[in-house]
Amino acid sequence: MAKASTNDAGRPEGHFITLEGGEGAGKSTLARALAARLEALGIAVELTREPGGSPKAERIREALLAGRIKPYGAFAEALMFQAARIDHVDSRIRPALRRGAWVICDRFIDSTRVYQGTLGEIARDKLAALEAVAIAGLMPELTFILDLAPETGLARAARRRRPGEATDRFESETIAFHRRLRQGFLDIAAAEPRRCVVLDAGLPPETLAEKAWEALSSRLPLPQIAPA
């Protein structure tokens, strides 16, 4: 069996995986598929999301996605995202890793880097300073960038909305916004190839999950199942 990494106190630690991409790319579906594969190997999994993931962070999520922070500008949104992230990391992600669980998070720092940094035009040094406070060195070991044409992703997002449900703060942006968003994620993947893997989110969900599992298996230690 692969040996888990340990922290300074000698306790076993899990591994941290994030999923990123535009609207409707299938991040939640893929996260559940990967969690199921890991659990089948006897690995404890903590499945979570951002913004949100903890009770306090979920309340901030509601305000952000409802667009109540948008009138105050991108920097105010970035502050709120990082405030939610601090609580999420401290109350849920770090404790799960210390227990030896594998954490799979639907969105994390790369979404803030693209939505508020690239598109909100917040200076890189300012955003990096906020990020440093929020995560205190906790970087994902593996990030899947789900790449999809924005027209396809937005059509998917529209189909999943319940009747009468309004588009959220980001789904309602222009197609030009979503094209720049896609490129922003691809730029991160190109800059950090050791951490990021780009996946074609236009593939059928089962095929996409298999591609992701192949990448995960090659990059992170998995338990070895003894032959029967």
PDB file of C-alpha atoms in Angstrom:
ATOM      1  CA  MET A   1       0.000   0.000   0.000  1.00  0.00           C
ATOM      2  CA  ALA A   2       1.260   3.470  -0.784  1.00  0.00           C
ATOM      3  CA  LYS A   3       2.460   5.320   2.263  1.00  0.00           C
ATOM      4  CA  ALA A   4       0.622   8.515   3.086  1.00  0.00           C
ATOM      5  CA  SER A   5       2.624  11.681   3.544  1.00  0.00           C
ATOM      6  CA  THR A   6       2.949  12.943   7.093  1.00  0.00           C
ATOM      7  CA  ASN A   7       2.794  16.375   8.639  1.00  0.00           C
ATOM      8  CA  ASP A   8       5.219  17.855  11.177  1.00  0.00           C
ATOM      9  CA  ALA A   9       3.427  16.061  14.009  1.00  0.00           C
ATOM     10  CA  GLY A  10       3.875  12.706  12.285  1.00  0.00           C
ATOM     11  CA  ARG A  11       0.177  12.199  11.568  1.00  0.00           C
ATOM     12  CA  PRO A  12      -0.821  10.741   8.199  1.00  0.00           C
ATOM     13  CA  GLU A  13      -2.054  13.246   5.649  1.00  0.00           C
ATOM     14  CA  GLY A  14      -4.237  12.861   2.625  1.00  0.00           C
ATOM     15  CA  HIS A  15      -3.973  14.479  -0.786  1.00  0.00           C
ATOM     16  CA  PHE A  16      -5.586  17.605  -2.186  1.00  0.00           C
ATOM     17  CA  ILE A  17      -7.169  17.671  -5.668  1.00  0.00           C
ATOM     18  CA  THR A  18      -9.041  20.565  -7.256  1.00  0.00           C
ATOM     19  CA  LEU A  19     -11.229  20.867 -10.351  1.00  0.00           C
ATOM     20  CA  GLU A  20     -11.422  24.089 -12.339  1.00  0.00           C
ATOM     21  CA  GLY A  21     -13.069  25.358 -15.503  1.00  0.00           C
ATOM     22  CA  GLY A  22     -15.874  27.443 -16.890  1.00  0.00           C
ATOM     23  CA  GLU A  23     -19.592  27.219 -16.279  1.00  0.00           C
ATOM     24  CA  GLY A  24     -21.189  23.875 -17.119  1.00  0.00           C
ATOM     25  CA  ALA A  25     -17.880  22.071 -17.630  1.00  0.00           C
ATOM     26  CA  GLY A  26     -18.923  19.094 -15.500  1.00  0.00           C
ATOM     27  CA  LYS A  27     -16.694  19.657 -12.470  1.00  0.00           C
ATOM     28  CA  SER A  28     -19.211  18.380  -9.915  1.00  0.00           C
ATOM     29  CA  THR A  29     -19.967  15.251 -11.940  1.00  0.00           C
ATOM     30  CA  LEU A  30     -16.277  14.455 -12.332  1.00  0.00           C
ATOM     31  CA  ALA A  31     -15.599  15.124  -8.646  1.00  0.00           C
ATOM     32  CA  ARG A  32     -18.236  12.570  -7.658  1.00  0.00           C
ATOM     33  CA  ALA A  33     -16.859  10.011 -10.116  1.00  0.00           C
ATOM     34  CA  LEU A  34     -13.318  10.370  -8.774  1.00  0.00           C
ATOM     35  CA  ALA A  35     -14.553  10.174  -5.196  1.00  0.00           C
ATOM     36  CA  ALA A  36     -16.345   6.914  -5.969  1.00  0.00           C
ATOM     37  CA  ARG A  37     -13.202   5.411  -7.515  1.00  0.00           C
ATOM     38  CA  LEU A  38     -11.088   6.402  -4.505  1.00  0.00           C
ATOM     39  CA  GLU A  39     -13.639   5.123  -1.996  1.00  0.00           C
ATOM     40  CA  ALA A  40     -13.708   1.785  -3.824  1.00  0.00           C
ATOM     41  CA  LEU A  41     -10.012   1.497  -2.916  1.00  0.00           C
ATOM     42  CA  GLY A  42     -10.802   2.101   0.738  1.00  0.00           C
ATOM     43  CA  ILE A  43      -9.662   5.731   0.701  1.00  0.00           C
ATOM     44  CA  ALA A  44     -11.575   8.271   2.786  1.00  0.00           C
ATOM     45  CA  VAL A  45     -12.713  11.187   0.601  1.00  0.00           C
ATOM     46  CA  GLU A  46     -13.878  14.677   1.523  1.00  0.00           C
ATOM     47  CA  LEU A  47     -15.904  16.115  -1.366  1.00  0.00           C
ATOM     48  CA  THR A  48     -16.345  19.876  -1.179  1.00  0.00           C
ATOM     49  CA  ARG A  49     -16.693  23.057  -3.242  1.00  0.00           C
ATOM     50  CA  GLU A  50     -15.973  26.757  -3.476  1.00  0.00           C
ATOM     51  CA  PRO A  51     -17.221  29.265  -2.851  1.00  0.00           C
ATOM     52  CA  GLY A  52     -18.679  27.475   0.139  1.00  0.00           C
ATOM     53  CA  GLY A  53     -17.789  24.144   1.664  1.00  0.00           C
ATOM     54  CA  SER A  54     -18.347  25.193   5.275  1.00  0.00           C
ATOM     55  CA  PRO A  55     -21.392  26.781   6.947  1.00  0.00           C
ATOM     56  CA  LYS A  56     -19.916  30.288   7.104  1.00  0.00           C
ATOM     57  CA  ALA A  57     -18.495  30.043   3.595  1.00  0.00           C
ATOM     58  CA  GLU A  58     -21.845  28.851   2.213  1.00  0.00           C
ATOM     59  CA  ARG A  59     -23.488  32.044   3.490  1.00  0.00           C
ATOM     60  CA  ILE A  60     -20.872  34.099   1.683  1.00  0.00           C
ATOM     61  CA  ARG A  61     -21.466  31.982  -1.435  1.00  0.00           C
ATOM     62  CA  GLU A  62     -25.136  32.955  -1.428  1.00  0.00           C
ATOM     63  CA  ALA A  63     -24.268  36.655  -1.425  1.00  0.00           C
ATOM     64  CA  LEU A  64     -21.630  36.281  -4.144  1.00  0.00           C
ATOM     65  CA  LEU A  65     -23.681  34.218  -6.583  1.00  0.00           C
ATOM     66  CA  ALA A  66     -26.739  36.395  -6.054  1.00  0.00           C
ATOM     67  CA  GLY A  67     -24.633  39.331  -7.278  1.00  0.00           C
ATOM     68  CA  ARG A  68     -24.977  41.339  -4.076  1.00  0.00           C
ATOM     69  CA  ILE A  69     -21.220  42.038  -3.950  1.00  0.00           C
ATOM     70  CA  LYS A  70     -20.809  42.830  -7.673  1.00  0.00           C
ATOM     71  CA  PRO A  71     -21.695  46.556  -7.359  1.00  0.00           C
ATOM     72  CA  TYR A  72     -18.717  47.006  -5.025  1.00  0.00           C
ATOM     73  CA  GLY A  73     -16.236  45.823  -7.657  1.00  0.00           C
ATOM     74  CA  ALA A  74     -13.882  42.919  -8.300  1.00  0.00           C
ATOM     75  CA  PHE A  75     -11.630  43.634  -5.319  1.00  0.00           C
ATOM     76  CA  ALA A  76     -14.565  43.443  -2.909  1.00  0.00           C
ATOM     77  CA  GLU A  77     -15.573  40.142  -4.514  1.00  0.00           C
ATOM     78  CA  ALA A  78     -12.026  38.859  -4.145  1.00  0.00           C
ATOM     79  CA  LEU A  79     -12.038  39.781  -0.452  1.00  0.00           C
ATOM     80  CA  MET A  80     -15.279  37.892   0.052  1.00  0.00           C
ATOM     81  CA  PHE A  81     -14.020  34.824  -1.818  1.00  0.00           C
ATOM     82  CA  GLN A  82     -10.875  34.783   0.292  1.00  0.00           C
ATOM     83  CA  ALA A  83     -12.852  35.255   3.507  1.00  0.00           C
ATOM     84  CA  ALA A  84     -14.943  32.221   2.590  1.00  0.00           C
ATOM     85  CA  ARG A  85     -11.772  30.307   1.681  1.00  0.00           C
ATOM     86  CA  ILE A  86     -10.119  30.994   5.037  1.00  0.00           C
ATOM     87  CA  ASP A  87     -13.021  29.403   6.893  1.00  0.00           C
ATOM     88  CA  HIS A  88     -13.267  26.537   4.402  1.00  0.00           C
ATOM     89  CA  VAL A  89      -9.547  25.717   4.623  1.00  0.00           C
ATOM     90  CA  ASP A  90      -9.362  26.038   8.404  1.00  0.00           C
ATOM     91  CA  SER A  91     -12.575  24.246   9.320  1.00  0.00           C
ATOM     92  CA  ARG A  92     -12.788  21.556   6.665  1.00  0.00           C
ATOM     93  CA  ILE A  93      -9.901  21.057   4.233  1.00  0.00           C
ATOM     94  CA  ARG A  94      -6.936  21.012   6.627  1.00  0.00           C
ATOM     95  CA  PRO A  95      -8.708  18.806   9.215  1.00  0.00           C
ATOM     96  CA  ALA A  96      -9.661  16.309   6.491  1.00  0.00           C
ATOM     97  CA  LEU A  97      -6.085  16.145   5.205  1.00  0.00           C
ATOM     98  CA  ARG A  98      -4.776  15.598   8.716  1.00  0.00           C
ATOM     99  CA  ARG A  99      -7.163  12.658   9.084  1.00  0.00           C
ATOM    100  CA  GLY A 100      -5.615  11.139   5.971  1.00  0.00           C
ATOM    101  CA  ALA A 101      -8.604  11.828   3.697  1.00  0.00           C
ATOM    102  CA  TRP A 102      -8.258  12.822   0.062  1.00  0.00           C
ATOM    103  CA  VAL A 103      -9.939  16.192  -0.487  1.00  0.00           C
ATOM    104  CA  ILE A 104     -11.582  16.854  -3.864  1.00  0.00           C
ATOM    105  CA  CYS A 105     -12.674  20.474  -4.226  1.00  0.00           C
ATOM    106  CA  ASP A 106     -14.880  21.866  -7.005  1.00  0.00           C
ATOM    107  CA  ARG A 107     -13.062  25.209  -7.616  1.00  0.00           C
ATOM    108  CA  PHE A 108     -10.305  26.736  -5.508  1.00  0.00           C
ATOM    109  CA  ILE A 109      -7.612  29.403  -5.945  1.00  0.00           C
ATOM    110  CA  ASP A 110      -7.449  29.212  -9.738  1.00  0.00           C
ATOM    111  CA  SER A 111     -11.041  30.389 -10.067  1.00  0.00           C
ATOM    112  CA  THR A 112     -10.208  33.502  -8.042  1.00  0.00           C
ATOM    113  CA  ARG A 113      -7.068  34.048 -10.103  1.00  0.00           C
ATOM    114  CA  VAL A 114      -9.104  33.986 -13.312  1.00  0.00           C
ATOM    115  CA  TYR A 115     -12.467  35.499 -12.365  1.00  0.00           C
ATOM    116  CA  GLN A 116     -11.195  38.334 -10.158  1.00  0.00           C
ATOM    117  CA  GLY A 117      -7.586  38.501 -11.352  1.00  0.00           C
ATOM    118  CA  THR A 118      -7.603  38.090 -15.126  1.00  0.00           C
ATOM    119  CA  LEU A 119     -11.176  39.262 -15.713  1.00  0.00           C
ATOM    120  CA  GLY A 120     -11.569  41.597 -12.738  1.00  0.00           C
ATOM    121  CA  GLU A 121      -8.152  43.083 -13.512  1.00  0.00           C
ATOM    122  CA  ILE A 122      -6.928  42.975  -9.928  1.00  0.00           C
ATOM    123  CA  ALA A 123      -3.167  43.411  -9.830  1.00  0.00           C
ATOM    124  CA  ARG A 124      -1.349  40.090  -9.511  1.00  0.00           C
ATOM    125  CA  ASP A 125       0.613  41.134  -6.417  1.00  0.00           C
ATOM    126  CA  LYS A 126      -2.534  42.202  -4.575  1.00  0.00           C
ATOM    127  CA  LEU A 127      -4.336  38.975  -5.391  1.00  0.00           C
ATOM    128  CA  ALA A 128      -1.260  36.934  -4.441  1.00  0.00           C
ATOM    129  CA  ALA A 129      -1.136  38.665  -1.053  1.00  0.00           C
ATOM    130  CA  LEU A 130      -4.788  37.842  -0.378  1.00  0.00           C
ATOM    131  CA  GLU A 131      -4.270  34.263  -1.533  1.00  0.00           C
ATOM    132  CA  ALA A 132      -1.247  33.811   0.740  1.00  0.00           C
ATOM    133  CA  VAL A 133      -3.318  34.777   3.774  1.00  0.00           C
ATOM    134  CA  ALA A 134      -6.244  32.554   2.772  1.00  0.00           C
ATOM    135  CA  ILE A 135      -4.394  29.317   2.044  1.00  0.00           C
ATOM    136  CA  ALA A 136      -1.197  29.727   4.121  1.00  0.00           C
ATOM    137  CA  GLY A 137       0.763  27.487   1.774  1.00  0.00           C
ATOM    138  CA  LEU A 138      -1.938  24.881   1.165  1.00  0.00           C
ATOM    139  CA  MET A 139      -1.634  24.314  -2.592  1.00  0.00           C
ATOM    140  CA  PRO A 140      -3.448  21.544  -4.463  1.00  0.00           C
ATOM    141  CA  GLU A 141      -1.197  18.681  -5.502  1.00  0.00           C
ATOM    142  CA  LEU A 142      -3.240  18.055  -8.640  1.00  0.00           C
ATOM    143  CA  THR A 143      -5.612  20.360 -10.501  1.00  0.00           C
ATOM    144  CA  PHE A 144      -7.842  19.262 -13.353  1.00  0.00           C
ATOM    145  CA  ILE A 145      -8.702  22.058 -15.796  1.00  0.00           C
ATOM    146  CA  LEU A 146     -11.920  21.068 -17.578  1.00  0.00           C
ATOM    147  CA  ASP A 147     -11.758  22.774 -20.956  1.00  0.00           C
ATOM    148  CA  LEU A 148     -14.977  23.389 -22.858  1.00  0.00           C
ATOM    149  CA  ALA A 149     -16.295  25.848 -25.439  1.00  0.00           C
ATOM    150  CA  PRO A 150     -18.201  28.464 -23.417  1.00  0.00           C
ATOM    151  CA  GLU A 151     -21.253  28.209 -25.674  1.00  0.00           C
ATOM    152  CA  THR A 152     -21.538  24.523 -24.801  1.00  0.00           C
ATOM    153  CA  GLY A 153     -20.942  25.097 -21.113  1.00  0.00           C
ATOM    154  CA  LEU A 154     -23.519  27.853 -20.809  1.00  0.00           C
ATOM    155  CA  ALA A 155     -26.087  25.722 -22.663  1.00  0.00           C
ATOM    156  CA  ARG A 156     -25.446  22.926 -20.160  1.00  0.00           C
ATOM    157  CA  ALA A 157     -25.788  25.342 -17.250  1.00  0.00           C
ATOM    158  CA  ALA A 158     -29.110  26.593 -18.657  1.00  0.00           C
ATOM    159  CA  ARG A 159     -30.455  23.027 -18.924  1.00  0.00           C
ATOM    160  CA  ARG A 160     -29.660  22.226 -15.308  1.00  0.00           C
ATOM    161  CA  ARG A 161     -31.466  25.276 -13.916  1.00  0.00           C
ATOM    162  CA  ARG A 162     -34.838  24.648 -12.378  1.00  0.00           C
ATOM    163  CA  PRO A 163     -37.897  26.366 -13.945  1.00  0.00           C
ATOM    164  CA  GLY A 164     -37.985  29.991 -12.880  1.00  0.00           C
ATOM    165  CA  GLU A 165     -34.461  29.908 -11.415  1.00  0.00           C
ATOM    166  CA  ALA A 166     -32.374  32.929 -12.379  1.00  0.00           C
ATOM    167  CA  THR A 167     -28.860  32.765 -13.795  1.00  0.00           C
ATOM    168  CA  ASP A 168     -26.194  33.351 -11.168  1.00  0.00           C
ATOM    169  CA  ARG A 169     -23.729  36.226 -10.975  1.00  0.00           C
ATOM    170  CA  PHE A 170     -21.221  34.663 -13.382  1.00  0.00           C
ATOM    171  CA  GLU A 171     -23.437  32.707 -15.763  1.00  0.00           C
ATOM    172  CA  SER A 172     -25.112  35.987 -16.719  1.00  0.00           C
ATOM    173  CA  GLU A 173     -21.870  37.533 -18.022  1.00  0.00           C
ATOM    174  CA  THR A 174     -21.258  38.046 -21.754  1.00  0.00           C
ATOM    175  CA  ILE A 175     -19.913  35.360 -24.087  1.00  0.00           C
ATOM    176  CA  ALA A 176     -16.733  37.440 -24.451  1.00  0.00           C
ATOM    177  CA  PHE A 177     -16.266  37.191 -20.680  1.00  0.00           C
ATOM    178  CA  HIS A 178     -16.587  33.422 -20.810  1.00  0.00           C
ATOM    179  CA  ARG A 179     -14.138  33.128 -23.703  1.00  0.00           C
ATOM    180  CA  ARG A 180     -11.559  35.096 -21.743  1.00  0.00           C
ATOM    181  CA  LEU A 181     -12.354  32.904 -18.749  1.00  0.00           C
ATOM    182  CA  ARG A 182     -11.565  29.768 -20.736  1.00  0.00           C
ATOM    183  CA  GLN A 183      -8.258  31.208 -21.903  1.00  0.00           C
ATOM    184  CA  GLY A 184      -7.392  32.269 -18.367  1.00  0.00           C
ATOM    185  CA  PHE A 185      -7.629  28.689 -17.123  1.00  0.00           C
ATOM    186  CA  LEU A 186      -5.599  27.414 -20.070  1.00  0.00           C
ATOM    187  CA  ASP A 187      -2.914  30.003 -19.312  1.00  0.00           C
ATOM    188  CA  ILE A 188      -2.663  28.735 -15.723  1.00  0.00           C
ATOM    189  CA  ALA A 189      -2.366  25.151 -16.951  1.00  0.00           C
ATOM    190  CA  ALA A 190       0.429  26.158 -19.352  1.00  0.00           C
ATOM    191  CA  ALA A 191       2.283  28.004 -16.585  1.00  0.00           C
ATOM    192  CA  GLU A 192       1.978  25.165 -14.043  1.00  0.00           C
ATOM    193  CA  PRO A 193       2.123  21.855 -15.934  1.00  0.00           C
ATOM    194  CA  ARG A 194       3.420  19.895 -12.932  1.00  0.00           C
ATOM    195  CA  ARG A 195       0.212  20.674 -11.031  1.00  0.00           C
ATOM    196  CA  CYS A 196      -2.381  21.076 -13.775  1.00  0.00           C
ATOM    197  CA  VAL A 197      -3.887  18.594 -16.244  1.00  0.00           C
ATOM    198  CA  VAL A 198      -6.167  19.854 -19.024  1.00  0.00           C
ATOM    199  CA  LEU A 199      -9.086  17.576 -19.855  1.00  0.00           C
ATOM    200  CA  ASP A 200     -11.519  17.797 -22.768  1.00  0.00           C
ATOM    201  CA  ALA A 201     -14.816  18.442 -20.992  1.00  0.00           C
ATOM    202  CA  GLY A 202     -16.707  17.770 -24.225  1.00  0.00           C
ATOM    203  CA  LEU A 203     -16.086  14.049 -23.790  1.00  0.00           C
ATOM    204  CA  PRO A 204     -18.856  11.799 -22.437  1.00  0.00           C
ATOM    205  CA  PRO A 205     -18.787  11.840 -18.601  1.00  0.00           C
ATOM    206  CA  GLU A 206     -17.594   8.220 -18.358  1.00  0.00           C
ATOM    207  CA  THR A 207     -14.725   8.825 -20.781  1.00  0.00           C
ATOM    208  CA  LEU A 208     -13.787  12.069 -19.054  1.00  0.00           C
ATOM    209  CA  ALA A 209     -13.717  10.288 -15.687  1.00  0.00           C
ATOM    210  CA  GLU A 210     -11.453   7.578 -17.105  1.00  0.00           C
ATOM    211  CA  LYS A 211      -9.017  10.155 -18.505  1.00  0.00           C
ATOM    212  CA  ALA A 212      -8.952  11.932 -15.153  1.00  0.00           C
ATOM    213  CA  TRP A 213      -8.385   8.669 -13.298  1.00  0.00           C
ATOM    214  CA  GLU A 214      -5.454   7.803 -15.553  1.00  0.00           C
ATOM    215  CA  ALA A 215      -3.840  11.168 -14.771  1.00  0.00           C
ATOM    216  CA  LEU A 216      -4.552  10.864 -11.052  1.00  0.00           C
ATOM    217  CA  SER A 217      -3.104   7.347 -10.928  1.00  0.00           C
ATOM    218  CA  SER A 218       0.097   8.464 -12.625  1.00  0.00           C
ATOM    219  CA  ARG A 219       0.659  11.490 -10.378  1.00  0.00           C
ATOM    220  CA  LEU A 220      -0.503  10.524  -6.879  1.00  0.00           C
ATOM    221  CA  PRO A 221       0.187   7.391  -4.799  1.00  0.00           C
ATOM    222  CA  LEU A 222      -2.700   4.936  -4.685  1.00  0.00           C
ATOM    223  CA  PRO A 223      -3.059   1.854  -2.476  1.00  0.00           C
ATOM    224  CA  GLN A 224      -1.918  -1.332  -4.155  1.00  0.00           C
ATOM    225  CA  ILE A 225      -4.636  -3.984  -4.195  1.00  0.00           C
ATOM    226  CA  ALA A 226      -3.220  -7.450  -3.590  1.00  0.00           C
ATOM    227  CA  PRO A 227      -4.274 -10.029  -6.204  1.00  0.00           C
ATOM    228  CA  ALA A 228      -6.968 -12.468  -5.086  1.00  0.00           C
TER     229      ALA A 228
END
